[in-house]
């Protein structure tokens, strides 16, 4: 390390400091100034400076002798140009025999520092032991060494990116980010709270669930649906929401719910649903706005007895079984029987007269509206 103490060399460098990089001849040195400029000086213009000791680490921290590749460091000096004082980073290599390190700053920038400018730092106090972090661990971001403004976010470790156990984390937003291990802390995931004592272990394909968390992006809190499959060994599930959308959820975001039994129509239980049954649409879990419509079951589309219904309009729609109710067809009115005042939309009728043109006598149908 040298200081420029003379002005024999042109350029106005008096008082500047730097480091000898080589000798341009038998006695005159080339100096890398603190500003980064390389200048060849007359030896009379330079004076060797004693090396300053590295500032000691804070109590409980690491001493300067502990500097090594992978050490977390804080920039505490300004000898290295660039205005990096106060920044943090990690040593990637040593650039020369003087143990001056190259540091990867939190911003991702690689800078070669004078060793006097860096000090080893300890991991954040209170951090759970990194050895306990494993793939699949739920974590919270508690530090800001990793760029991107992720402090306070949560996610799950997907893999470790290097031998220092720095993890890649899938944040709740779905973003994959590689973090310094000091920035993450393992969190305990609350167990799935089942309704009515139903254990989460009983969740299975076909289980009815309610979305109770927001780790999965998309704003589905409060929605309901049915598990269609499990997407991994952690029992994270794909759910068909009541709107028909298929979404892959973290298991912490849903809980099992007990499906309400199908309301019987005039005593007929839902177990009596069969091909040919006349039904009314009484729910809205199935998308399409069919509430109040009627039709007839043509087939069952799965083992859960969810039916395909041919609506009175002729449209074929696959329904959740909870959305349909068996109805008993009214007996056709006969002369002197059912009073016309009792006719209503949906009443089954028989054509018993010929006043209306068209030759419909004896035909049957259903009242759709009063004209």
Short mmCIF file of C-alpha atoms in Angstrom, two decimals:
data_model
loop_
_atom_site.label_atom_id
_atom_site.label_comp_id
_atom_site.label_asym_id
_atom_site.label_seq_id
_atom_site.Cartn_x
_atom_site.Cartn_y
_atom_site.Cartn_z
CA UNK A 1 0.00 0.00 0.00
CA UNK A 2 1.44 3.37 -0.97
CA UNK A 3 0.68 7.06 -0.71
CA UNK A 4 1.65 9.59 -3.37
CA UNK A 5 3.88 12.11 -1.61
CA UNK A 6 5.53 13.86 -4.57
CA UNK A 7 4.69 15.57 -7.87
CA UNK A 8 7.49 14.45 -10.18
CA UNK A 9 4.92 12.27 -11.98
CA UNK A 10 2.48 14.48 -13.93
CA UNK A 11 -1.28 14.27 -13.28
CA UNK A 12 -1.81 15.95 -9.90
CA UNK A 13 -1.86 12.77 -7.80
CA UNK A 14 -0.31 14.20 -4.65
CA UNK A 15 -1.95 12.78 -1.51
CA UNK A 16 -3.66 9.89 -3.31
CA UNK A 17 -3.30 6.31 -2.18
CA UNK A 18 -3.15 3.01 -3.95
CA UNK A 19 -1.46 -0.32 -4.39
CA UNK A 20 1.60 -1.31 -6.39
CA UNK A 21 0.57 -3.70 -9.15
CA UNK A 22 3.97 -4.12 -10.90
CA UNK A 23 7.27 -2.40 -11.64
CA UNK A 24 7.56 -0.81 -15.08
CA UNK A 25 11.33 -0.96 -14.88
CA UNK A 26 13.97 -1.80 -12.34
CA UNK A 27 12.71 0.73 -9.78
CA UNK A 28 9.63 2.72 -10.82
CA UNK A 29 6.23 1.21 -9.88
CA UNK A 30 2.84 1.10 -11.53
CA UNK A 31 0.17 1.95 -8.94
CA UNK A 32 -3.53 1.19 -8.94
CA UNK A 33 -5.01 4.25 -7.25
CA UNK A 34 -8.05 3.98 -4.99
CA UNK A 35 -10.07 5.49 -7.82
CA UNK A 36 -9.15 2.50 -10.00
CA UNK A 37 -6.74 4.42 -12.26
CA UNK A 38 -3.43 2.75 -13.20
CA UNK A 39 -0.51 5.21 -13.19
CA UNK A 40 3.25 4.66 -13.58
CA UNK A 41 5.08 6.70 -10.92
CA UNK A 42 8.62 7.73 -10.24
CA UNK A 43 9.65 5.85 -7.11
CA UNK A 44 10.46 9.19 -5.43
CA UNK A 45 6.74 10.07 -5.56
CA UNK A 46 5.53 7.10 -3.55
CA UNK A 47 5.78 6.07 0.07
CA UNK A 48 4.94 2.62 1.43
CA UNK A 49 2.15 2.60 4.02
CA UNK A 50 1.91 0.06 6.84
CA UNK A 51 -0.99 -2.37 6.58
CA UNK A 52 -3.84 -1.48 8.92
CA UNK A 53 -5.11 -4.35 11.07
CA UNK A 54 -8.56 -5.59 10.26
CA UNK A 55 -11.15 -4.20 12.67
CA UNK A 56 -12.11 -6.84 15.19
CA UNK A 57 -15.44 -8.55 14.83
CA UNK A 58 -18.18 -7.59 17.29
CA UNK A 59 -18.47 -9.56 20.53
CA UNK A 60 -19.34 -13.14 19.75
CA UNK A 61 -18.44 -12.65 16.11
CA UNK A 62 -15.68 -14.02 13.92
CA UNK A 63 -12.16 -12.61 13.98
CA UNK A 64 -10.46 -11.47 10.80
CA UNK A 65 -8.35 -14.64 10.81
CA UNK A 66 -11.57 -16.53 10.15
CA UNK A 67 -11.99 -14.91 6.72
CA UNK A 68 -12.44 -17.67 4.16
CA UNK A 69 -14.37 -18.44 1.03
CA UNK A 70 -18.03 -18.42 1.99
CA UNK A 71 -17.54 -16.05 4.96
CA UNK A 72 -20.30 -13.50 5.38
CA UNK A 73 -18.76 -10.05 5.59
CA UNK A 74 -19.67 -6.43 6.16
CA UNK A 75 -17.87 -3.63 4.36
CA UNK A 76 -16.49 -1.41 7.11
CA UNK A 77 -13.94 0.69 5.23
CA UNK A 78 -13.66 2.89 2.18
CA UNK A 79 -10.20 2.11 0.82
CA UNK A 80 -11.79 0.18 -2.02
CA UNK A 81 -13.42 2.62 -4.46
CA UNK A 82 -17.14 2.48 -5.18
CA UNK A 83 -18.85 3.65 -2.00
CA UNK A 84 -19.58 0.19 -0.59
CA UNK A 85 -19.21 0.97 3.11
CA UNK A 86 -22.04 -0.59 5.13
CA UNK A 87 -22.92 -3.19 2.51
CA UNK A 88 -22.90 -6.92 3.17
CA UNK A 89 -21.87 -9.87 1.09
CA UNK A 90 -20.02 -13.15 0.90
CA UNK A 91 -16.40 -13.92 0.00
CA UNK A 92 -16.19 -15.85 -3.28
CA UNK A 93 -12.37 -16.05 -3.62
CA UNK A 94 -9.10 -14.35 -2.69
CA UNK A 95 -7.63 -12.30 -5.52
CA UNK A 96 -3.99 -12.30 -4.41
CA UNK A 97 -1.48 -13.57 -1.86
CA UNK A 98 -2.36 -10.68 0.44
CA UNK A 99 -5.76 -12.30 1.14
CA UNK A 100 -7.66 -9.43 -0.42
CA UNK A 101 -11.07 -10.96 -1.09
CA UNK A 102 -13.54 -10.82 -3.91
CA UNK A 103 -16.99 -10.31 -2.37
CA UNK A 104 -20.38 -10.99 -3.87
CA UNK A 105 -22.51 -8.17 -2.49
CA UNK A 106 -26.17 -8.65 -1.67
CA UNK A 107 -27.01 -6.83 -4.91
CA UNK A 108 -25.19 -9.57 -6.80
CA UNK A 109 -22.24 -7.32 -7.74
CA UNK A 110 -18.75 -8.87 -7.55
CA UNK A 111 -16.15 -6.48 -6.12
CA UNK A 112 -12.50 -7.05 -5.16
CA UNK A 113 -11.88 -5.44 -1.75
CA UNK A 114 -8.87 -4.56 0.31
CA UNK A 115 -9.01 -6.97 3.21
CA UNK A 116 -8.95 -3.99 5.58
CA UNK A 117 -12.35 -2.97 4.23
CA UNK A 118 -14.14 -6.16 5.24
CA UNK A 119 -15.11 -7.75 8.53
CA UNK A 120 -16.57 -11.17 9.09
CA UNK A 121 -20.07 -11.16 10.56
CA UNK A 122 -22.03 -13.77 12.42
CA UNK A 123 -25.41 -15.11 11.29
CA UNK A 124 -28.43 -13.32 12.66
CA UNK A 125 -29.13 -14.24 16.27
CA UNK A 126 -32.10 -16.45 16.90
CA UNK A 127 -31.87 -18.16 13.51
CA UNK A 128 -32.83 -21.78 13.65
CA UNK A 129 -29.94 -24.07 12.89
CA UNK A 130 -29.52 -24.35 9.14
CA UNK A 131 -28.87 -28.06 9.55
CA UNK A 132 -32.55 -28.41 10.49
CA UNK A 133 -33.67 -26.86 7.22
CA UNK A 134 -34.63 -29.51 4.68
CA UNK A 135 -36.28 -29.66 1.30
CA UNK A 136 -39.97 -29.06 1.97
CA UNK A 137 -39.36 -26.96 5.11
CA UNK A 138 -41.74 -24.04 5.51
CA UNK A 139 -39.73 -20.85 5.98
CA UNK A 140 -40.17 -17.16 6.63
CA UNK A 141 -37.85 -14.54 5.16
CA UNK A 142 -36.33 -12.67 8.12
CA UNK A 143 -33.39 -10.89 6.49
CA UNK A 144 -32.63 -8.64 3.55
CA UNK A 145 -29.23 -9.84 2.36
CA UNK A 146 -30.87 -11.42 -0.66
CA UNK A 147 -31.97 -8.66 -3.05
CA UNK A 148 -35.60 -8.28 -4.07
CA UNK A 149 -37.44 -6.97 -1.02
CA UNK A 150 -38.71 -10.31 0.27
CA UNK A 151 -38.58 -9.56 4.02
CA UNK A 152 -41.60 -11.06 5.80
CA UNK A 153 -42.62 -13.35 2.94
CA UNK A 154 -43.13 -17.08 3.43
CA UNK A 155 -42.53 -20.11 1.31
CA UNK A 156 -41.13 -23.60 1.06
CA UNK A 157 -37.59 -24.83 0.36
CA UNK A 158 -37.39 -26.62 -2.98
CA UNK A 159 -33.61 -27.36 -3.07
CA UNK A 160 -30.20 -26.24 -1.80
CA UNK A 161 -28.19 -24.41 -4.43
CA UNK A 162 -24.67 -24.90 -3.03
CA UNK A 163 -22.54 -26.54 -0.37
CA UNK A 164 -23.28 -23.70 2.06
CA UNK A 165 -26.92 -24.76 2.35
CA UNK A 166 -28.22 -21.59 0.76
CA UNK A 167 -31.77 -22.59 -0.23
CA UNK A 168 -34.01 -21.99 -3.20
CA UNK A 169 -37.46 -21.08 -1.87
CA UNK A 170 -40.80 -21.20 -3.61
CA UNK A 171 -42.59 -18.18 -2.18
CA UNK A 172 -46.34 -18.21 -1.60
CA UNK A 173 -46.71 -16.13 -4.76
CA UNK A 174 -45.17 -19.00 -6.71
CA UNK A 175 -41.89 -17.14 -7.36
CA UNK A 176 -38.67 -19.17 -7.05
CA UNK A 177 -35.87 -17.22 -5.32
CA UNK A 178 -32.40 -18.31 -4.19
CA UNK A 179 -31.74 -16.97 -0.66
CA UNK A 180 -28.79 -16.61 1.64
CA UNK A 181 -29.47 -19.11 4.43
CA UNK A 182 -29.20 -16.29 6.98
CA UNK A 183 -32.29 -14.72 5.43
CA UNK A 184 -34.58 -17.66 6.14
CA UNK A 185 -36.02 -19.16 9.29
CA UNK A 186 -37.92 -22.40 9.61
CA UNK A 187 -41.53 -21.99 10.71
CA UNK A 188 -43.89 -24.48 12.25
CA UNK A 189 -46.92 -25.10 10.08
CA UNK A 190 -50.19 -25.27 11.97
CA UNK A 191 -51.91 -28.62 11.52
CA UNK A 192 -54.93 -28.80 9.26
CA UNK A 193 -57.99 -28.16 11.37
CA UNK A 194 -60.77 -30.52 10.31
CA UNK A 195 -64.46 -29.76 10.85
CA UNK A 196 -66.25 -32.04 13.25
CA UNK A 197 -63.09 -33.92 14.14
CA UNK A 198 -62.34 -35.23 10.64
CA UNK A 199 -58.61 -35.98 10.61
CA UNK A 200 -56.55 -34.54 7.76
CA UNK A 201 -55.27 -38.06 7.13
CA UNK A 202 -58.76 -38.85 5.90
CA UNK A 203 -58.50 -36.40 3.06
CA UNK A 204 -58.83 -38.29 -0.18
CA UNK A 205 -59.76 -37.82 -3.78
CA UNK A 206 -63.39 -36.72 -3.76
CA UNK A 207 -63.20 -35.02 -0.33
CA UNK A 208 -65.12 -31.77 -0.10
CA UNK A 209 -62.87 -28.94 1.07
CA UNK A 210 -63.01 -25.27 1.96
CA UNK A 211 -60.13 -22.89 1.20
CA UNK A 212 -59.02 -21.43 4.54
CA UNK A 213 -55.58 -19.98 3.69
CA UNK A 214 -53.93 -17.70 1.16
CA UNK A 215 -50.54 -19.31 0.58
CA UNK A 216 -51.72 -20.43 -2.85
CA UNK A 217 -51.97 -17.36 -5.13
CA UNK A 218 -55.23 -16.41 -6.81
CA UNK A 219 -57.50 -15.06 -4.07
CA UNK A 220 -59.42 -18.28 -3.37
CA UNK A 221 -59.97 -17.79 0.38
CA UNK A 222 -63.45 -18.96 1.39
CA UNK A 223 -64.15 -20.90 -1.79
CA UNK A 224 -65.17 -24.55 -1.73
CA UNK A 225 -64.52 -27.48 -3.96
CA UNK A 226 -63.54 -31.11 -4.25
CA UNK A 227 -60.13 -32.81 -4.32
CA UNK A 228 -59.47 -34.32 -7.75
CA UNK A 229 -55.93 -35.62 -7.11
CA UNK A 230 -52.83 -35.20 -4.93
CA UNK A 231 -50.00 -33.55 -6.85
CA UNK A 232 -47.06 -34.64 -4.67
CA UNK A 233 -45.97 -36.70 -1.69
CA UNK A 234 -46.68 -33.77 0.68
CA UNK A 235 -50.42 -34.16 0.00
CA UNK A 236 -50.68 -30.81 -1.74
CA UNK A 237 -53.85 -31.26 -3.75
CA UNK A 238 -55.54 -30.22 -6.95
CA UNK A 239 -59.04 -28.97 -6.16
CA UNK A 240 -61.95 -28.47 -8.51
CA UNK A 241 -63.57 -25.32 -7.15
CA UNK A 242 -67.32 -24.87 -7.21
CA UNK A 243 -66.85 -22.53 -10.17
CA UNK A 244 -65.29 -25.38 -12.12
CA UNK A 245 -61.71 -24.04 -11.96
CA UNK A 246 -58.90 -26.55 -11.26
CA UNK A 247 -56.30 -25.13 -8.86
CA UNK A 248 -53.30 -26.79 -7.19
CA UNK A 249 -53.28 -25.83 -3.48
CA UNK A 250 -50.84 -26.07 -0.61
CA UNK A 251 -52.35 -28.54 1.86
CA UNK A 252 -52.26 -25.83 4.55
CA UNK A 253 -54.74 -23.78 2.53
CA UNK A 254 -57.70 -26.14 2.70
CA UNK A 255 -59.68 -28.13 5.23
CA UNK A 256 -62.12 -30.94 4.82
CA UNK A 257 -65.80 -30.09 5.12
CA UNK A 258 -68.74 -32.37 5.51
CA UNK A 259 -70.97 -32.24 2.48
CA UNK A 260 -74.56 -31.41 3.27
CA UNK A 261 -76.88 -34.28 2.45
CA UNK A 262 -79.00 -33.84 -0.65
CA UNK A 263 -82.40 -32.46 0.39
CA UNK A 264 -85.00 -35.10 -0.40
CA UNK A 265 -87.99 -34.26 -2.54
CA UNK A 266 -91.21 -35.53 -1.02
CA UNK A 267 -89.28 -38.09 0.98
CA UNK A 268 -87.21 -39.42 -1.90
CA UNK A 269 -83.56 -39.72 -0.77
CA UNK A 270 -80.56 -38.74 -2.90
CA UNK A 271 -79.52 -42.38 -2.90
CA UNK A 272 -82.51 -43.00 -5.14
CA UNK A 273 -81.10 -40.86 -7.93
CA UNK A 274 -81.02 -42.99 -11.05
CA UNK A 275 -80.93 -42.72 -14.79
CA UNK A 276 -84.30 -41.36 -15.87
CA UNK A 277 -85.02 -39.52 -12.59
CA UNK A 278 -86.71 -36.16 -13.03
CA UNK A 279 -84.67 -33.52 -11.17
CA UNK A 280 -84.68 -29.84 -10.30
CA UNK A 281 -81.48 -27.82 -10.01
CA UNK A 282 -81.41 -26.47 -6.45
CA UNK A 283 -77.75 -25.43 -6.07
CA UNK A 284 -75.10 -23.36 -7.82
CA UNK A 285 -71.90 -25.37 -7.34
CA UNK A 286 -72.05 -26.34 -10.99
CA UNK A 287 -71.19 -23.29 -13.14
CA UNK A 288 -73.62 -21.99 -15.74
CA UNK A 289 -76.48 -20.38 -13.85
CA UNK A 290 -78.87 -23.36 -13.92
CA UNK A 291 -80.55 -22.76 -10.55
CA UNK A 292 -84.26 -23.56 -10.79
CA UNK A 293 -84.03 -25.45 -14.06
CA UNK A 294 -85.39 -28.96 -14.45
CA UNK A 295 -84.46 -31.99 -16.42
CA UNK A 296 -83.81 -35.71 -16.46
CA UNK A 297 -80.74 -37.73 -15.52
CA UNK A 298 -79.21 -39.37 -18.58
CA UNK A 299 -76.16 -41.01 -16.94
CA UNK A 300 -73.71 -40.79 -14.02
CA UNK A 301 -70.33 -39.31 -14.98
CA UNK A 302 -68.21 -40.73 -12.13
CA UNK A 303 -68.21 -43.02 -9.10
CA UNK A 304 -69.40 -40.14 -6.89
CA UNK A 305 -72.82 -40.31 -8.59
CA UNK A 306 -72.50 -36.86 -10.09
CA UNK A 307 -75.15 -36.94 -12.85
CA UNK A 308 -75.40 -35.70 -16.39
CA UNK A 309 -78.79 -34.04 -16.80
CA UNK A 310 -80.68 -33.30 -19.97
CA UNK A 311 -82.37 -30.02 -19.13
CA UNK A 312 -85.82 -29.27 -20.40
CA UNK A 313 -84.17 -26.94 -22.93
CA UNK A 314 -82.36 -29.95 -24.38
CA UNK A 315 -78.94 -28.91 -23.02
CA UNK A 316 -76.77 -31.68 -21.51
CA UNK A 317 -74.97 -30.53 -18.34
CA UNK A 318 -72.82 -32.48 -15.86
CA UNK A 319 -73.86 -31.49 -12.32
CA UNK A 320 -72.53 -31.97 -8.82
CA UNK A 321 -75.04 -34.31 -7.19
CA UNK A 322 -75.55 -31.73 -4.43
CA UNK A 323 -77.02 -29.38 -7.03
CA UNK A 324 -79.92 -31.61 -8.03
CA UNK A 325 -83.06 -32.81 -6.29
CA UNK A 326 -85.44 -35.50 -7.43
CA UNK A 327 -88.92 -34.15 -8.13
CA UNK A 328 -92.20 -36.03 -8.31
CA UNK A 329 -94.11 -35.25 -11.49
CA UNK A 330 -97.58 -33.94 -10.86
CA UNK A 331 -100.29 -36.18 -12.16
CA UNK A 332 -101.88 -34.91 -15.33
CA UNK A 333 -105.08 -33.05 -14.55
CA UNK A 334 -108.23 -34.74 -15.67
CA UNK A 335 -111.60 -33.13 -16.41
CA UNK A 336 -113.27 -32.29 -13.15
CA UNK A 337 -109.99 -32.92 -11.32
CA UNK A 338 -107.17 -30.47 -10.67
CA UNK A 339 -108.40 -26.88 -10.63
CA UNK A 340 -106.77 -24.61 -13.17
CA UNK A 341 -105.79 -22.25 -10.35
CA UNK A 342 -103.29 -24.90 -9.23
CA UNK A 343 -101.45 -24.86 -12.53
CA UNK A 344 -97.97 -23.37 -12.19
CA UNK A 345 -94.67 -23.21 -14.01
CA UNK A 346 -93.28 -26.72 -14.03
CA UNK A 347 -96.65 -28.46 -13.83
CA UNK A 348 -96.87 -31.58 -15.98
CA UNK A 349 -99.92 -31.35 -18.25
CA UNK A 350 -101.85 -33.36 -20.84
CA UNK A 351 -103.56 -31.78 -23.80
CA UNK A 352 -107.25 -32.71 -23.42
CA UNK A 353 -108.91 -30.27 -25.82
CA UNK A 354 -108.69 -29.07 -29.41
CA UNK A 355 -109.43 -25.35 -29.16
CA UNK A 356 -105.76 -24.60 -29.70
CA UNK A 357 -104.91 -25.23 -33.37
CA UNK A 358 -102.22 -27.71 -34.31
CA UNK A 359 -103.69 -31.09 -33.52
CA UNK A 360 -102.05 -31.61 -30.12
CA UNK A 361 -104.86 -33.58 -28.46
CA UNK A 362 -103.46 -36.27 -26.15
CA UNK A 363 -99.92 -34.89 -26.10
CA UNK A 364 -98.12 -34.21 -22.83
CA UNK A 365 -95.70 -31.56 -21.67
CA UNK A 366 -94.69 -29.07 -18.96
CA UNK A 367 -95.77 -25.50 -18.35
CA UNK A 368 -92.76 -23.19 -18.91
CA UNK A 369 -94.48 -19.79 -18.37
CA UNK A 370 -97.82 -18.06 -18.42
CA UNK A 371 -98.23 -15.90 -21.53
#
